[in-house]
Amino acid sequence: MDKILLIKYGEIILKGLNRPIFEEKLINNLRITAGDRVLKIWKAQAIIYVQPKPGVDEDELALLLSKVFGVVSVAVAHVVAKEMGQIVQIAAKLMSATTAKTFKVEAKRSDKRFALKSPEICAVAGENILNACPHLTVDVINPEIVVTIEIRDSAAYIYTAKITGVGGMPIGTNGKALLLLSGGIDSPVAGYMIAKRGVQLCAVHFFSYPYTSERAREKVLDLAQKLTGYCGSITVYIVPFTDALLEIRQKCPDQHLTIIMRRLMMYVANKIAEKVKATALITGESIGQVASQTLEALTVTDDAAEYPVFRPLIGLDKEEIVQIARKIGTFETSILPYEDCCTVFTPKHPSTKPQLDKIIQSEQKLDVDTIISNALDGVEEIVLKR
Ligand code: ATP
Ligand code: MG
């Protein structure tokens, strides 16, 4: 029995004249993700068909593709000739293998030439399943299992389960942004949320060796690698930041250390964004989470950024962020104990209401241009693939 993946997509359908561009991008992203596991991918009647190569586990492939942004659902369907006798036979066979006790049939008829209408398909298939499977009864309100029969132009498709996709828009349909990626819980989630809207990600990590260890660096790369499962290829720029931090610690008032560090991160991020043609920065900040995330501190940080700073977690509580981190699979890596530069260089009493003019005064004690150019000279570039 041939099986095929039926992939449905959501918001793209509302795209009017631009719709084909979005569909092409989605198909291309699915193709890259599936790699050599597929024979053919094509689109018809607002659905994408994926034909796996013989021997490929269709359920594993479905799970993999359900993580591609733009995908609303993936079903592994049996392909059947558009003939009621064969359709009910396969449906009954599928249901005889289930341990469920209640079921219902749903039918969709996008080929309007098919002789039976949807309610009639449901009635005929339901009756046949009941006859073939005495352990089952019909429950249209709360069934344990739903058998879906779709009559399309090409064939009939029958499936009993579909995986919910991640939704969003295909990567590459909404430009590129640079994620400031620490090893914490928040920034990978922030990157995920912006990438979900079709934005291609690249990432920068400020690395303070030896105050933070090689393992902290590996952790950041692991997190970025996890994000590639959704976002596709991500280039990570590792910026040496120790000298910058030491200079701030030496020359600036202790309570300004964190906020000036944030501003220096923005200065360097501006340059990297410019080089890689990213048009926005992304951080994992959320109002009030720490001293550098008060409204005043965020304003002072923003002043150093030359691009819009997207903060998709701004209104979320930590617990809500943790929930997303668990869902996307970054949480376990994020909570590994390796320190980040912010924890090592955190002053005892960071100012929670920094004033821009005072901060700029402190910052003028630094040789900012040299700090930036040294940081950029030492950048290491790592390309991660899905
Ligand atoms: P996270 O959980 O993402 O580490 P956080 O709650 O620890 O966030 P901060 O340490 O104040 O918050 O950092 C705020 C944001 O600044 C992070 O979400 C991230 O976007 C960015 N950031 C912090 N440290 C670094 C770093 N070493 N390299 C790159 N970006 C960083
Ligand atoms: Mg952090």
XYZ file of C-alpha atoms and ligand atoms in Angstrom, residues 182-184 340 342, ligand 2:
6
model
C 23.615 33.722 25.121
C 23.639 30.297 26.712
C 20.486 31.037 28.707
C 27.839 33.115 30.839
C 26.794 38.249 32.351
Mg 21.920 35.351 30.041
